[in-house]
PDB file of N, CA and C in Angstrom:
ATOM      1  N   MET A 266       8.985   0.856 -11.322  1.00  0.00           N
ATOM      2  CA  MET A 266       9.422   0.931 -10.449  1.00  0.00           C
ATOM      3  C   MET A 266      10.958   0.364 -10.544  1.00  0.00           C
ATOM      4  N   SER A 267      12.130   0.380  -9.873  1.00  0.00           N
ATOM      5  CA  SER A 267      13.238  -0.353  -9.903  1.00  0.00           C
ATOM      6  C   SER A 267      13.130  -1.277  -9.111  1.00  0.00           C
ATOM      7  N   ASP A 268      14.211  -2.025  -9.184  1.00  0.00           N
ATOM      8  CA  ASP A 268      14.262  -3.156  -8.510  1.00  0.00           C
ATOM      9  C   ASP A 268      14.587  -2.986  -7.031  1.00  0.00           C
ATOM     10  N   ASP A 269      15.634  -1.898  -7.133  1.00  0.00           N
ATOM     11  CA  ASP A 269      15.529  -1.421  -5.645  1.00  0.00           C
ATOM     12  C   ASP A 269      14.569  -0.905  -4.822  1.00  0.00           C
ATOM     13  N   ALA A 270      13.493  -0.291  -5.458  1.00  0.00           N
ATOM     14  CA  ALA A 270      12.408   0.188  -4.722  1.00  0.00           C
ATOM     15  C   ALA A 270      11.608  -0.780  -4.282  1.00  0.00           C
ATOM     16  N   THR A 271      11.387  -1.834  -5.467  1.00  0.00           N
ATOM     17  CA  THR A 271      10.641  -2.836  -5.020  1.00  0.00           C
ATOM     18  C   THR A 271      10.881  -3.448  -4.478  1.00  0.00           C
ATOM     19  N   GLU A 272      12.211  -3.550  -3.722  1.00  0.00           N
ATOM     20  CA  GLU A 272      12.701  -4.827  -2.876  1.00  0.00           C
ATOM     21  C   GLU A 272      12.789  -4.033  -1.555  1.00  0.00           C
ATOM     22  N   THR A 273      12.720  -2.353  -1.833  1.00  0.00           N
ATOM     23  CA  THR A 273      12.294  -1.715  -0.171  1.00  0.00           C
ATOM     24  C   THR A 273      11.010  -1.863   0.069  1.00  0.00           C
ATOM     25  N   LEU A 274      10.046  -1.518  -0.860  1.00  0.00           N
ATOM     26  CA  LEU A 274       8.698  -1.493  -0.711  1.00  0.00           C
ATOM     27  C   LEU A 274       8.142  -3.016  -0.117  1.00  0.00           C
ATOM     28  N   SER A 275       8.640  -4.214  -1.078  1.00  0.00           N
ATOM     29  CA  SER A 275       8.553  -5.638  -0.297  1.00  0.00           C
ATOM     30  C   SER A 275       9.170  -5.575   1.484  1.00  0.00           C
ATOM     31  N   GLY A 276      10.236  -5.137   1.573  1.00  0.00           N
ATOM     32  CA  GLY A 276      10.788  -5.447   3.037  1.00  0.00           C
ATOM     33  C   GLY A 276       9.840  -4.454   3.792  1.00  0.00           C
ATOM     34  N   VAL A 277       9.588  -3.211   3.598  1.00  0.00           N
ATOM     35  CA  VAL A 277       8.971  -2.468   4.767  1.00  0.00           C
ATOM     36  C   VAL A 277       7.770  -2.909   4.632  1.00  0.00           C
ATOM     37  N   THR A 278       6.968  -3.430   3.689  1.00  0.00           N
ATOM     38  CA  THR A 278       5.857  -4.105   3.891  1.00  0.00           C
ATOM     39  C   THR A 278       5.660  -5.399   4.697  1.00  0.00           C
ATOM     40  N   ARG A 279       6.748  -6.220   4.658  1.00  0.00           N
ATOM     41  CA  ARG A 279       6.629  -7.320   5.626  1.00  0.00           C
ATOM     42  C   ARG A 279       6.827  -6.974   6.906  1.00  0.00           C
ATOM     43  N   LEU A 280       7.812  -5.890   6.671  1.00  0.00           N
ATOM     44  CA  LEU A 280       8.128  -5.377   8.445  1.00  0.00           C
ATOM     45  C   LEU A 280       6.581  -5.047   9.128  1.00  0.00           C
ATOM     46  N   PHE A 281       5.705  -4.332   8.294  1.00  0.00           N
ATOM     47  CA  PHE A 281       4.156  -3.958   8.835  1.00  0.00           C
ATOM     48  C   PHE A 281       3.396  -5.200   8.960  1.00  0.00           C
ATOM     49  N   ILE A 282       3.569  -6.165   8.018  1.00  0.00           N
ATOM     50  CA  ILE A 282       2.819  -7.316   8.446  1.00  0.00           C
ATOM     51  C   ILE A 282       3.299  -8.260   9.284  1.00  0.00           C
ATOM     52  N   ASN A 283       4.890  -8.216   9.483  1.00  0.00           N
ATOM     53  CA  ASN A 283       5.154  -8.958  10.755  1.00  0.00           C
ATOM     54  C   ASN A 283       4.700  -8.299  12.043  1.00  0.00           C
ATOM     55  N   MET A 284       4.323  -7.004  12.002  1.00  0.00           N
ATOM     56  CA  MET A 284       3.804  -6.048  12.867  1.00  0.00           C
ATOM     57  C   MET A 284       2.412  -6.307  13.156  1.00  0.00           C
ATOM     58  N   GLY A 285       1.773  -7.077  12.616  1.00  0.00           N
ATOM     59  CA  GLY A 285       0.385  -7.636  12.671  1.00  0.00           C
ATOM     60  C   GLY A 285      -0.621  -6.590  11.904  1.00  0.00           C
ATOM     61  N   ALA A 286      -0.130  -5.923  10.626  1.00  0.00           N
ATOM     62  CA  ALA A 286      -1.037  -4.952   9.666  1.00  0.00           C
ATOM     63  C   ALA A 286      -1.496  -5.946   8.562  1.00  0.00           C
ATOM     64  N   ASP A 287      -2.505  -5.976   8.336  1.00  0.00           N
ATOM     65  CA  ASP A 287      -3.195  -6.406   7.018  1.00  0.00           C
ATOM     66  C   ASP A 287      -2.734  -6.170   5.810  1.00  0.00           C
ATOM     67  N   PRO A 288      -2.490  -7.462   5.130  1.00  0.00           N
ATOM     68  CA  PRO A 288      -1.619  -7.095   3.965  1.00  0.00           C
ATOM     69  C   PRO A 288      -1.515  -5.944   2.965  1.00  0.00           C
ATOM     70  N   ASN A 289      -2.766  -5.683   2.441  1.00  0.00           N
ATOM     71  CA  ASN A 289      -2.888  -4.584   1.670  1.00  0.00           C
ATOM     72  C   ASN A 289      -2.846  -3.244   2.635  1.00  0.00           C
ATOM     73  N   ALA A 290      -3.152  -3.084   4.054  1.00  0.00           N
ATOM     74  CA  ALA A 290      -3.053  -1.843   4.738  1.00  0.00           C
ATOM     75  C   ALA A 290      -1.197  -1.770   4.726  1.00  0.00           C
ATOM     76  N   ALA A 291      -0.684  -3.019   5.005  1.00  0.00           N
ATOM     77  CA  ALA A 291       0.927  -2.928   5.238  1.00  0.00           C
ATOM     78  C   ALA A 291       1.437  -2.074   3.612  1.00  0.00           C
ATOM     79  N   GLU A 292       0.657  -2.654   2.928  1.00  0.00           N
ATOM     80  CA  GLU A 292       1.522  -2.068   1.248  1.00  0.00           C
ATOM     81  C   GLU A 292       1.327  -0.515   1.749  1.00  0.00           C
ATOM     82  N   VAL A 293       0.120  -0.345   1.851  1.00  0.00           N
ATOM     83  CA  VAL A 293      -0.193   1.230   1.909  1.00  0.00           C
ATOM     84  C   VAL A 293       0.534   1.904   2.775  1.00  0.00           C
ATOM     85  N   MET A 294       0.759   1.638   3.691  1.00  0.00           N
ATOM     86  CA  MET A 294       1.404   1.954   5.261  1.00  0.00           C
ATOM     87  C   MET A 294       2.815   2.008   4.194  1.00  0.00           C
ATOM     88  N   ALA A 295       3.690   1.292   3.865  1.00  0.00           N
ATOM     89  CA  ALA A 295       4.866   1.349   3.672  1.00  0.00           C
ATOM     90  C   ALA A 295       5.060   2.222   2.226  1.00  0.00           C
ATOM     91  N   ARG A 296       4.024   2.028   1.263  1.00  0.00           N
ATOM     92  CA  ARG A 296       4.141   2.978   0.634  1.00  0.00           C
ATOM     93  C   ARG A 296       4.236   4.543   0.986  1.00  0.00           C
ATOM     94  N   GLN A 297       3.493   5.068   1.797  1.00  0.00           N
ATOM     95  CA  GLN A 297       3.353   6.181   2.805  1.00  0.00           C
ATOM     96  C   GLN A 297       4.568   6.690   3.438  1.00  0.00           C
ATOM     97  N   LEU A 298       5.248   5.572   4.014  1.00  0.00           N
ATOM     98  CA  LEU A 298       6.678   5.805   4.598  1.00  0.00           C
ATOM     99  C   LEU A 298       7.509   5.761   3.611  1.00  0.00           C
ATOM    100  N   ILE A 299       7.514   5.275   2.500  1.00  0.00           N
ATOM    101  CA  ILE A 299       8.761   5.254   1.648  1.00  0.00           C
ATOM    102  C   ILE A 299       8.656   6.953   1.007  1.00  0.00           C
ATOM    103  N   LYS A 300       7.073   7.452   0.483  1.00  0.00           N
ATOM    104  CA  LYS A 300       6.825   8.842   0.267  1.00  0.00           C
ATOM    105  C   LYS A 300       7.610   9.858   0.936  1.00  0.00           C
ATOM    106  N   ARG A 301       7.227   9.602   3.037  1.00  0.00           N
ATOM    107  CA  ARG A 301       7.467  10.611   3.134  1.00  0.00           C
ATOM    108  C   ARG A 301       9.031  10.364   3.843  1.00  0.00           C
ATOM    109  N   ALA A 302      10.269   9.262   3.490  1.00  0.00           N
ATOM    110  CA  ALA A 302      11.468   9.041   3.570  1.00  0.00           C
ATOM    111  C   ALA A 302      11.898   9.760   2.654  1.00  0.00           C
ATOM    112  N   HIS A 303      11.175   9.901   1.288  1.00  0.00           N
ATOM    113  CA  HIS A 303      11.935  10.430  -0.334  1.00  0.00           C
ATOM    114  C   HIS A 303      11.776  12.221   0.441  1.00  0.00           C
ATOM    115  N   GLN A 304      10.622  13.123   0.871  1.00  0.00           N
ATOM    116  CA  GLN A 304      10.670  14.158   1.209  1.00  0.00           C
ATOM    117  C   GLN A 304      11.660  14.493   2.206  1.00  0.00           C
ATOM    118  N   ILE A 305      11.768  13.864   3.608  1.00  0.00           N
ATOM    119  CA  ILE A 305      12.813  14.175   4.304  1.00  0.00           C
ATOM    120  C   ILE A 305      14.075  13.809   3.879  1.00  0.00           C
ATOM    121  N   ALA A 306      14.609  13.105   2.963  1.00  0.00           N
ATOM    122  CA  ALA A 306      15.806  13.109   2.227  1.00  0.00           C
ATOM    123  C   ALA A 306      15.813  13.981   1.952  1.00  0.00           C
ATOM    124  N   ASP A 307      15.304  14.654   0.849  1.00  0.00           N
ATOM    125  CA  ASP A 307      15.355  16.077   0.053  1.00  0.00           C
ATOM    126  C   ASP A 307      15.380  17.354   1.109  1.00  0.00           C
ATOM    127  N   GLU A 308      14.350  17.275   2.136  1.00  0.00           N
ATOM    128  CA  GLU A 308      14.519  18.355   2.769  1.00  0.00           C
ATOM    129  C   GLU A 308      15.734  18.554   3.867  1.00  0.00           C
ATOM    130  N   ARG A 309      16.257  17.356   4.635  1.00  0.00           N
ATOM    131  CA  ARG A 309      17.329  17.338   4.997  1.00  0.00           C
ATOM    132  C   ARG A 309      19.109  17.384   4.627  1.00  0.00           C
ATOM    133  N   GLY A 310      18.797  16.680   3.190  1.00  0.00           N
ATOM    134  CA  GLY A 310      19.800  16.304   2.774  1.00  0.00           C
ATOM    135  C   GLY A 310      20.716  15.105   2.872  1.00  0.00           C
ATOM    136  N   ILE A 311      19.808  14.252   2.994  1.00  0.00           N
ATOM    137  CA  ILE A 311      20.308  12.848   4.117  1.00  0.00           C
ATOM    138  C   ILE A 311      20.103  12.001   2.796  1.00  0.00           C
ATOM    139  N   THR A 312      20.515  10.694   3.072  1.00  0.00           N
ATOM    140  CA  THR A 312      20.340   9.657   1.776  1.00  0.00           C
ATOM    141  C   THR A 312      19.004   8.746   2.143  1.00  0.00           C
ATOM    142  N   LEU A 313      18.454   8.478   1.379  1.00  0.00           N
ATOM    143  CA  LEU A 313      16.740   7.686   1.269  1.00  0.00           C
ATOM    144  C   LEU A 313      16.619   6.677   2.485  1.00  0.00           C
ATOM    145  N   VAL A 314      18.158   6.203   2.338  1.00  0.00           N
ATOM    146  CA  VAL A 314      18.299   4.994   3.472  1.00  0.00           C
ATOM    147  C   VAL A 314      18.740   5.481   4.909  1.00  0.00           C
ATOM    148  N   GLU A 315      19.276   6.775   5.142  1.00  0.00           N
ATOM    149  CA  GLU A 315      18.904   7.468   6.302  1.00  0.00           C
ATOM    150  C   GLU A 315      17.462   7.765   6.998  1.00  0.00           C
ATOM    151  N   ALA A 316      16.686   8.286   5.858  1.00  0.00           N
ATOM    152  CA  ALA A 316      15.361   8.638   6.055  1.00  0.00           C
ATOM    153  C   ALA A 316      14.455   7.729   6.343  1.00  0.00           C
ATOM    154  N   THR A 317      14.800   6.470   5.380  1.00  0.00           N
ATOM    155  CA  THR A 317      13.785   5.668   5.800  1.00  0.00           C
ATOM    156  C   THR A 317      14.040   5.000   7.279  1.00  0.00           C
ATOM    157  N   GLN A 318      15.426   4.765   7.827  1.00  0.00           N
ATOM    158  CA  GLN A 318      16.007   4.151   8.552  1.00  0.00           C
ATOM    159  C   GLN A 318      15.041   4.934  10.081  1.00  0.00           C
ATOM    160  N   HIS A 319      15.260   6.433   9.808  1.00  0.00           N
ATOM    161  CA  HIS A 319      14.919   7.265  10.926  1.00  0.00           C
ATOM    162  C   HIS A 319      13.071   7.196  11.194  1.00  0.00           C
ATOM    163  N   LEU A 320      12.602   6.781   9.841  1.00  0.00           N
ATOM    164  CA  LEU A 320      10.989   6.438  10.364  1.00  0.00           C
ATOM    165  C   LEU A 320      10.455   5.329  10.647  1.00  0.00           C
ATOM    166  N   LEU A 321      11.319   4.426   9.976  1.00  0.00           N
ATOM    167  CA  LEU A 321      10.907   3.106  10.931  1.00  0.00           C
ATOM    168  C   LEU A 321      11.592   2.982  12.397  1.00  0.00           C
ATOM    169  N   LYS A 322      12.618   3.542  13.062  1.00  0.00           N
ATOM    170  CA  LYS A 322      12.847   3.533  14.394  1.00  0.00           C
ATOM    171  C   LYS A 322      12.132   4.503  15.011  1.00  0.00           C
ATOM    172  N   GLN A 323      10.852   5.106  14.183  1.00  0.00           N
ATOM    173  CA  GLN A 323      10.085   5.807  14.861  1.00  0.00           C
ATOM    174  C   GLN A 323       8.759   5.260  14.742  1.00  0.00           C
ATOM    175  N   VAL A 324       8.673   4.182  13.752  1.00  0.00           N
ATOM    176  CA  VAL A 324       7.226   3.383  13.892  1.00  0.00           C
ATOM    177  C   VAL A 324       7.715   2.434  14.787  1.00  0.00           C
ATOM    178  N   LEU A 325       8.802   1.610  15.432  1.00  0.00           N
ATOM    179  CA  LEU A 325       8.726   0.967  16.118  1.00  0.00           C
ATOM    180  C   LEU A 325       8.660   1.363  17.701  1.00  0.00           C
ATOM    181  N   GLU A 326       9.628   2.705  17.805  1.00  0.00           N
ATOM    182  CA  GLU A 326       9.448   2.958  18.974  1.00  0.00           C
ATOM    183  C   GLU A 326       8.091   3.503  19.388  1.00  0.00           C
ATOM    184  N   ALA A 327       7.170   3.836  18.659  1.00  0.00           N
ATOM    185  CA  ALA A 327       5.792   4.075  18.873  1.00  0.00           C
ATOM    186  C   ALA A 327       4.774   2.740  19.295  1.00  0.00           C
ATOM    187  N   ARG A 328       5.397   1.816  18.290  1.00  0.00           N
ATOM    188  CA  ARG A 328       4.908   0.511  18.728  1.00  0.00           C
ATOM    189  C   ARG A 328       5.034   0.214  19.881  1.00  0.00           C
ATOM    190  N   GLN A 329       6.410   0.422  20.380  1.00  0.00           N
ATOM    191  CA  GLN A 329       6.548  -0.212  21.565  1.00  0.00           C
ATOM    192  C   GLN A 329       6.063   0.692  23.388  1.00  0.00           C
ATOM    193  N   GLY A 330       5.586   2.113  22.592  1.00  0.00           N
ATOM    194  CA  GLY A 330       5.233   2.904  23.499  1.00  0.00           C
ATOM    195  C   GLY A 330       6.138   3.906  24.009  1.00  0.00           C
ATOM    196  N   ASP A 331       7.214   4.176  23.488  1.00  0.00           N
ATOM    197  CA  ASP A 331       8.410   4.819  24.133  1.00  0.00           C
ATOM    198  C   ASP A 331       7.883   6.258  23.808  1.00  0.00           C
TER     199      ASP A 331
END
């Protein structure tokens, strides 16, 4: 895993932990989100950053009940 990928995984994991997830579950969720972001980036021809931002926005909106 590259340094950037490790940093992204750590950041998304911390976000889920801050939202109240168990650290082990947070890492699993982060890995799944990043995997899906890769799929979306490929499908839509957008950057991985854009796809990750899109998914994180959806997570935060769902958490707020929007």
